[in-house]
Coordinates of C-alpha atoms and ligand atoms in Angstrom, one line a residue:
X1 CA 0.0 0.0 0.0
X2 CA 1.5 3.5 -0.8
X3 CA 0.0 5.3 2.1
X4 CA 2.5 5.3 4.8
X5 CA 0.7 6.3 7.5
X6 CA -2.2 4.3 7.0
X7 CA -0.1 1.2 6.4
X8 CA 1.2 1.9 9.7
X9 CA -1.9 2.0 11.5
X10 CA -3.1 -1.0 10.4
X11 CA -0.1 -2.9 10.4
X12 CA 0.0 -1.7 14.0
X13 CA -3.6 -2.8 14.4
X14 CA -4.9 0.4 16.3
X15 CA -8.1 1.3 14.6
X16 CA -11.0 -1.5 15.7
X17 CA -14.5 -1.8 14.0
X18 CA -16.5 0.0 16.6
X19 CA -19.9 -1.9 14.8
X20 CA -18.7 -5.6 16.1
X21 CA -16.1 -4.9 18.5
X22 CA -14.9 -8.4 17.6
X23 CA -18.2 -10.0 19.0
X24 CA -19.8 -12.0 16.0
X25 CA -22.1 -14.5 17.0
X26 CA -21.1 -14.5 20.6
X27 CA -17.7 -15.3 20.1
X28 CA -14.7 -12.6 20.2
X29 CA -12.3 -12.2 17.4
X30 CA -9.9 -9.8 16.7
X31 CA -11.4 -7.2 14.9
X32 CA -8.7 -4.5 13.3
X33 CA -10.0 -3.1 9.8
X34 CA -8.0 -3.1 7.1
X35 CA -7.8 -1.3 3.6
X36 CA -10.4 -3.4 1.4
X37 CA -10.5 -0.3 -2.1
X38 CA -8.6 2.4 -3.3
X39 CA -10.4 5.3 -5.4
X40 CA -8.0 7.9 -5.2
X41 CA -4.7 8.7 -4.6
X42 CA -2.5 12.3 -3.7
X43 CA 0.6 12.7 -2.7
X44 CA 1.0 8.9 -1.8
X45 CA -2.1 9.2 0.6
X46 CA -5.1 7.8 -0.2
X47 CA -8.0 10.6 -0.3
X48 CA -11.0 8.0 -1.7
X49 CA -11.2 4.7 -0.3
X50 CA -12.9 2.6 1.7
X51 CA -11.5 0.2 5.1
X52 CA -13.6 -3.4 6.5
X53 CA -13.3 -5.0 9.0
X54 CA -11.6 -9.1 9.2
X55 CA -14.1 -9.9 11.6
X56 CA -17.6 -8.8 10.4
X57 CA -19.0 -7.0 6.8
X58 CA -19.0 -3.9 8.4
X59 CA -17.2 -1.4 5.8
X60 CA -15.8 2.2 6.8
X61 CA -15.6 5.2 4.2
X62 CA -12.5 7.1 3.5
X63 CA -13.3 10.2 2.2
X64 CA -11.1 13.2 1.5
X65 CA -8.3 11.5 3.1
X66 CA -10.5 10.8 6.7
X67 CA -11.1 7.4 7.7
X68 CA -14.7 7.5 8.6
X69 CA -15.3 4.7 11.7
X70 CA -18.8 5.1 13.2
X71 CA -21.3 2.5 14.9
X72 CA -23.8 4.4 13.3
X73 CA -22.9 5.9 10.1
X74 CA -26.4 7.0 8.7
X75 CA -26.8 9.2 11.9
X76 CA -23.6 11.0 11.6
X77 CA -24.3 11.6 7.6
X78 CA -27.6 13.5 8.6
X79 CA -25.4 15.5 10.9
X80 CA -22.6 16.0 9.0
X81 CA -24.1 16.0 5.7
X82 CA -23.3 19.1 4.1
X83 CA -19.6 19.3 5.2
X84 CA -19.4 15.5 3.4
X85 CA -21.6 17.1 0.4
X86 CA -20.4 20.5 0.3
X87 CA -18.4 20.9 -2.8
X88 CA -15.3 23.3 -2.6
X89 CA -14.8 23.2 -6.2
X90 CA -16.5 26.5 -7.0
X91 CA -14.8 29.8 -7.4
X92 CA -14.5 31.5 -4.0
X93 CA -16.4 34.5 -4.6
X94 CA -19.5 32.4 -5.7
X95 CA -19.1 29.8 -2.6
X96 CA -18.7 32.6 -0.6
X97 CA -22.3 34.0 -1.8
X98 CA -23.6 30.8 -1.1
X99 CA -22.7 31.0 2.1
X100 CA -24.1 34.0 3.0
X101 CA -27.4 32.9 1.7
X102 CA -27.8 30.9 5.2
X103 CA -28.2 33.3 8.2
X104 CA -25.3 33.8 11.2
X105 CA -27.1 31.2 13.3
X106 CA -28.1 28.5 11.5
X107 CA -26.3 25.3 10.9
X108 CA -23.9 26.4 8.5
X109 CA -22.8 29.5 9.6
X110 CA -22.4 27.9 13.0
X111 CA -20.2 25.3 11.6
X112 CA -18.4 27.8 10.1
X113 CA -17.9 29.8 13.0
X114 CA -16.3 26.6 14.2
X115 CA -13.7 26.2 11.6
X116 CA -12.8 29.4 11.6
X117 CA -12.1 29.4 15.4
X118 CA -10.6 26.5 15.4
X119 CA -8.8 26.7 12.5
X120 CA -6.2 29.7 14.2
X121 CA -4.9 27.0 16.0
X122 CA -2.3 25.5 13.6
X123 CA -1.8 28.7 11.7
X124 CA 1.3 30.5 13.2
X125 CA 0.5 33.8 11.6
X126 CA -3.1 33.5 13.0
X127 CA -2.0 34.0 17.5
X128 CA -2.2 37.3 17.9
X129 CA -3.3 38.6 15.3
X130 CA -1.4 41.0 13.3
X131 CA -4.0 43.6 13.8
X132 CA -4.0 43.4 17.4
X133 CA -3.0 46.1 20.0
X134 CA 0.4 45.5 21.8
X135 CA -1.0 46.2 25.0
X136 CA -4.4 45.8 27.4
X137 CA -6.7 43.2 27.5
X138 CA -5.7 41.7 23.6
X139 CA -1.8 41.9 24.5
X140 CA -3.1 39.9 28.0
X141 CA -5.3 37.1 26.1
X142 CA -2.9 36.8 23.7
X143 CA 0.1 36.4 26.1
X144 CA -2.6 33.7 28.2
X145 CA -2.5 31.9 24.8
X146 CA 1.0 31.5 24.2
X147 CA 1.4 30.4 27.8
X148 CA -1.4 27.8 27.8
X149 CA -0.1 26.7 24.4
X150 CA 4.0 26.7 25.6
X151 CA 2.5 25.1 28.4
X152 CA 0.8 22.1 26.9
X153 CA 3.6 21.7 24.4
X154 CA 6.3 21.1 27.3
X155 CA 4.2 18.4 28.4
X156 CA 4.0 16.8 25.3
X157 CA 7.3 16.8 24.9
X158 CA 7.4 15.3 28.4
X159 CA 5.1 12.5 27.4
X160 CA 7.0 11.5 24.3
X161 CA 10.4 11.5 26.1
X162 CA 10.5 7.9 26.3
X163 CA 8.4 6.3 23.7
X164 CA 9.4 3.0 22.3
X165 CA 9.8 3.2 18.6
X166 CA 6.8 2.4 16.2
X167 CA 4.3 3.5 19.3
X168 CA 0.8 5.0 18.8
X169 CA -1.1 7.7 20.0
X170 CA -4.4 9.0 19.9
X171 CA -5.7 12.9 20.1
X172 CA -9.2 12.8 21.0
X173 CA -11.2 16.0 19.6
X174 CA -8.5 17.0 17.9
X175 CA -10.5 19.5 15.8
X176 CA -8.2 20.6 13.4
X177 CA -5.2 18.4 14.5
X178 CA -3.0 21.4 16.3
X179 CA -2.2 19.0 19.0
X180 CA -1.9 16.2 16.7
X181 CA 1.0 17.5 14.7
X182 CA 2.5 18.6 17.6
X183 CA 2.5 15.4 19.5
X184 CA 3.8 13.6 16.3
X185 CA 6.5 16.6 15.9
X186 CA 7.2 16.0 19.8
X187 CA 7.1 12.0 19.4
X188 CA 9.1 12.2 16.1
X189 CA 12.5 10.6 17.1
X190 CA 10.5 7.5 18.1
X191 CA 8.5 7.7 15.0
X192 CA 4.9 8.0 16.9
X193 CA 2.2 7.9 15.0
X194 CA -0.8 10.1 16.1
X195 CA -4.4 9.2 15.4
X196 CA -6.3 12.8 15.0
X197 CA -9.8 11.6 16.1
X198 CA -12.8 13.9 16.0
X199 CA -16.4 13.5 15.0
X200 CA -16.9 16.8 13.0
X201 CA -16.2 16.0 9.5
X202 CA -15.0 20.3 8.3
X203 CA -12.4 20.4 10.4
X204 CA -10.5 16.6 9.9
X205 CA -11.2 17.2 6.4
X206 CA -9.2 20.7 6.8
X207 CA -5.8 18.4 8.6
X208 CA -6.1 15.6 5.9
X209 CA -5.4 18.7 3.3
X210 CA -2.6 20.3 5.7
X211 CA -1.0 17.1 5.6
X212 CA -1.6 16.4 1.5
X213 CA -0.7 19.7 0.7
X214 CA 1.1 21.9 3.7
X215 CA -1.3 24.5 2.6
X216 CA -5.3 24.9 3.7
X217 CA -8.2 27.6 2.7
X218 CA -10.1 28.2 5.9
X219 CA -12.4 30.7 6.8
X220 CA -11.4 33.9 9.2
X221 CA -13.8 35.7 11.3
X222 CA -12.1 39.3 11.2
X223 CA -14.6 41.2 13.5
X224 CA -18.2 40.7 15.1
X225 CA -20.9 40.9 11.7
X226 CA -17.9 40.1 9.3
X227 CA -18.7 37.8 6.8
X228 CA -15.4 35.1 7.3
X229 CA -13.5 35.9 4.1
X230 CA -11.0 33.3 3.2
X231 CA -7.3 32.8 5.0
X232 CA -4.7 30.5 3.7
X233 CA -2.7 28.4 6.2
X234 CA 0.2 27.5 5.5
X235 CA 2.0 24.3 7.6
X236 CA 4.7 22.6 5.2
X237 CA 5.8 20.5 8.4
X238 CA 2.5 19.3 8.3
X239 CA 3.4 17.6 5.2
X240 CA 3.6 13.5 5.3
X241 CA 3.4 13.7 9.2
X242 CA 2.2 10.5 10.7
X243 CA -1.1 12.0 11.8
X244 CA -4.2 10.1 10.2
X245 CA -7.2 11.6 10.6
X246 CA -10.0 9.4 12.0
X247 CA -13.8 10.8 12.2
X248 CA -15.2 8.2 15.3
X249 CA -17.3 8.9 18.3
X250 CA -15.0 9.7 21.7
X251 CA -17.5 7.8 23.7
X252 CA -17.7 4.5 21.2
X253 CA -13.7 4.7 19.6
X254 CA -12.4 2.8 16.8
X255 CA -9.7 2.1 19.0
X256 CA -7.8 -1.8 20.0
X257 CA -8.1 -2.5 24.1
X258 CA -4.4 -1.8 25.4
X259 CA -2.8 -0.7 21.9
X260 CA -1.9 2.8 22.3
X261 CA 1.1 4.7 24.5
X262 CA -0.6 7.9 24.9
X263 CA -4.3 9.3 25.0
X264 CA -4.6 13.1 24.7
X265 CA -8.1 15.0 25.4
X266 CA -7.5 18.6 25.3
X267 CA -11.1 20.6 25.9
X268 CA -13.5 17.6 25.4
X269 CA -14.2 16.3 28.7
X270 CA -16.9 19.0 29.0
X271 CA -17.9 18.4 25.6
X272 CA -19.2 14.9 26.0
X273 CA -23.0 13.0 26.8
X274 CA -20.8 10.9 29.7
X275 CA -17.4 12.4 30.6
X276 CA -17.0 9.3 33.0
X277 CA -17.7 7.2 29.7
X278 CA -14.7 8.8 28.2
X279 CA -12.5 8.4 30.8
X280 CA -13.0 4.9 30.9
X281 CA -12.7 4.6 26.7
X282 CA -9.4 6.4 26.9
X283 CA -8.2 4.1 29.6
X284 CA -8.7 1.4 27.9
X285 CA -7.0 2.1 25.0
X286 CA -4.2 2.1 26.7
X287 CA -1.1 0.1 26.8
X288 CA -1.2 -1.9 30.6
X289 CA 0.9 -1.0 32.4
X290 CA 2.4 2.2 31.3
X291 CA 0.6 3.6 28.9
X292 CA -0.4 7.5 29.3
X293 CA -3.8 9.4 29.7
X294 CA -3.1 13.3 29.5
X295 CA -6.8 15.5 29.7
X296 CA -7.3 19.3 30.1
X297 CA -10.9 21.1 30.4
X298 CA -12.5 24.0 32.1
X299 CA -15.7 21.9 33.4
X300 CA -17.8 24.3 31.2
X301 CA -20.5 22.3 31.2
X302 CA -23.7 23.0 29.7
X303 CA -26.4 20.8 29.1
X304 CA -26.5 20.7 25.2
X305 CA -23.7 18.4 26.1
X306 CA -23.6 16.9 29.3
X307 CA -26.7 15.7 31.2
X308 CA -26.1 16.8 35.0
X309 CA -26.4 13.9 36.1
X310 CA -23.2 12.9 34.0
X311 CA -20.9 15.4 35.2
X312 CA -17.9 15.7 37.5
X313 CA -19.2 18.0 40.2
X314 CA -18.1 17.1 43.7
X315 CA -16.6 18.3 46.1
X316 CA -15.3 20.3 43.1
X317 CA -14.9 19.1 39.4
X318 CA -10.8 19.1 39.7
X319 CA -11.0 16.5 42.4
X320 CA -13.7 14.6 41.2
X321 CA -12.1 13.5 38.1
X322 CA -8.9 13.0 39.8
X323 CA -10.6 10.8 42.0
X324 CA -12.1 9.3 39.3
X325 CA -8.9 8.6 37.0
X326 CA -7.4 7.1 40.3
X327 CA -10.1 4.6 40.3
X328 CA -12.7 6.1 43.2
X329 CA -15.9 5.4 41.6
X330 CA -15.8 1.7 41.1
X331 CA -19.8 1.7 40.9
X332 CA -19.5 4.4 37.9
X333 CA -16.3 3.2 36.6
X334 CA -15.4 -0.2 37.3
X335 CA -12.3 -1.5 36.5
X336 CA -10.7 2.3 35.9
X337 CA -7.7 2.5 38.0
X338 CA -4.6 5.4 37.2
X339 CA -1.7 6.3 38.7
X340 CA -1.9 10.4 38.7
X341 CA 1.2 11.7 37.8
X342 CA 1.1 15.1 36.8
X343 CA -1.4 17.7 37.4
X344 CA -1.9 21.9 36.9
X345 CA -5.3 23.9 37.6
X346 CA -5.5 27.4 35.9
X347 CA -3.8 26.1 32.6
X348 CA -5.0 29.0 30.5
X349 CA -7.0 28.3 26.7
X350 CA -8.2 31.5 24.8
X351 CA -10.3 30.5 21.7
X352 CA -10.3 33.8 19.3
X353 CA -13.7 34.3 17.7
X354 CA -12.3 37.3 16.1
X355 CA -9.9 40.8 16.7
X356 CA -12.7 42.1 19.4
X357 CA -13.9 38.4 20.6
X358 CA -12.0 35.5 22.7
X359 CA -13.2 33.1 25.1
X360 CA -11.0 32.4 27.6
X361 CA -11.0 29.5 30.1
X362 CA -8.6 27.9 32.7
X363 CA -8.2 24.6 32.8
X364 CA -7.7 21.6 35.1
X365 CA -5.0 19.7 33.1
X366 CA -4.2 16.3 34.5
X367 CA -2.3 13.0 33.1
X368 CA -2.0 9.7 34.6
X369 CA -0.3 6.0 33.6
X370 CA -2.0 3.0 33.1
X371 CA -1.2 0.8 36.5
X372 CA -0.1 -3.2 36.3
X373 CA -2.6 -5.8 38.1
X374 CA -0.3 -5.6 41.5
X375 CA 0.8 -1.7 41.2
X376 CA -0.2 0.4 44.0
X377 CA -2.7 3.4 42.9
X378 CA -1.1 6.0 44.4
X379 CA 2.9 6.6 44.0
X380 CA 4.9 9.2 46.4
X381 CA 5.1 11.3 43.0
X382 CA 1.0 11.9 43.0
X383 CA 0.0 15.0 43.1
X384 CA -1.1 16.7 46.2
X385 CA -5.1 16.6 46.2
Ligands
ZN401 ZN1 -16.6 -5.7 12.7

């Protein structure tokens, strides 16, 4: 197979069929997917295609260069279906008109709000911007950014210190795949390979390009009412990167029990139906012992997203999940059991909407290690509550 990257994963046998999970007729197999057609090629990376699974007929669209692995594939089209549909073939003054046909708050104006917040992330001209002042409150958010982002970036460095070569890792809601290319470029000497998973199609489809092409259209809110005109990112390290962009459901992962080294969540805990669900998903992906679980969020909760009764709340959100990574809540988590090994509250993440908008949160940022059967939970090097 020409693709690299993709011949890696599945050589490596990371992605799973989340539709039998290897149980066919109430026995388990092993059930990794492999590549079963080829449409289209670029750049040695397959951009049309389509991956099955050994173990059941279950087969899994690659389109645009995303691997598309969903238990429930129809439900996810009717969501997604006019980033999968949306042609980007026309002239960008005439898609651009189209566009604006649709008002600021339905669905695709929100989604592409979305991508254009999101989408600063990986472009290095984008934080601040250049228009911005060099003092007061923009010089302050944008100086929060750089330390959130320095911040985060040290520890992924950190994490891929000691990898063993050939390992795997897996972003979840990577969005655009900021974190994902920097966790490969951080993991690079032992060749890890990052899976970008997210399940919003716009803005995997926006990495599968960075990393076809070094170069990405996306659009850029300049200022409240603005009409996102068009910016070009350019990443050429993004080029060939070992980064393979997944669309799968956090909560219901593509993902092999005990394959991966590293699990990063940046800003999805809070983002989820059942963060406890999550936790326990990311665990077990896992390599046992020793594998690493690193997760930041603000606890923004809000119920579009996160029933109450799902949430981390008590005594405070920060000590709930640590309690819960450490393995505290055997009747909501059975099984779960980390070693905490690292923790920061107040890790600052400013999302800029545009030159007069940011949100800005703090975050709880933790990361853990997957314990052996006989390993105490808690080492002299855990955290102080
Ligand atoms: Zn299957």
């Amino acid at each position: 197979m020409p693709d690299p990257v993709l011949a890696r994963a599945l050589a490596a046998r990371v992605l799973w069929c989340p539709v039998c999970r290897g149980l066919r007729g109430g026995v388990y197999h092993d059930s990794p997917v492999e590549l079963a057609e080829v449409f289209e090629e670029e750049a040695g990376v397959v951009v049309m295609g389509a991956l099955r699974c050994l173990a059941c007929p279950a087969r899994f669209p690659i389109v645009d260069g995303v691997a598309i692995l969903l238990r429930d594939l129809a439900a996810w089209t009717r969501r997604e279906e006019r980033s999968l549909l949306g042609r980007d073939d026309l002239p960008g003054p005439l898609r651009d008109a189209f566009l604006l046909a649709w008002s600021d708050d339905e669905d695709p104006g929100w989604r592409r709000e979305m991508l254009a917040i999101y989408a600063r992330d990986p472009d290095p001209a984008a934080p601040p911007a250049p228009d911005d002042a060099p003092d007061g409150l923009a010089a302050a958010l944008a100086a929060a950014a750089r330390e959130g982002r320095a911040y985060l970036a040290a520890r992924r460095r950190a994490l891929a210190a000691d990898l063993a070569p050939g390992a795997w890792a897996a972003d979840l809601g990577c969005g655009v795949g900021a974190s994902s290319l920097d966790l490969a470029a951080a993991g690079a000497g032992a060749g890890l390979g990052v899976l970008a998973l997210d399940a919003a199609f716009a803005p995997l489809r926006a990495l599968a390009l960075l990393l076809r092409r070094g170069v990405i259209d996306v659009p850029r809110w300049r200022h409240g009412g603005d009409d996102f005109p068009s910016a070009r990112v350019v990443r050429e390290d993004a080029r060939g990167a070992p980064v393979l962009p997944v669309v799968g459901d956090a909560l219901d992962p593509p993902l092999g029990a005990g394959r991966l080294e590293l699990v990063t969540a940046y800003g999805l805990l809070d983002n989820v139906a059942n963060p406890v669900v999550l936790v326990r998903q990311a665990a077990a992906a896992l390599r046992r012992p020793g594998g690493r679980l690193a997760l930041s969020t603000p606890f923004d909760w809000v119920s579009r997203c996160t029933p109450r009764e799902e949430r981390l709340l008590e005594p405070d959100p920060a000590a709930a999940l640590d309690r819960l990574l450490a393995g505290g809540e055997p009747e909501r988590a059975p099984g779960l059991r980390l070693a905490l090994e690292h923790a920061r509250d107040d890790v600052p993440w400013v999302l800029r909407r545009h030159r007069r908008s940011a949100h800005a949160f703090l975050c709880r940022y933790v990361e853990a290690r997957a314990l052996g059967p006989d390993e105490p939970a808690a080492g002299p090097d855990a955290p102080a509550p």
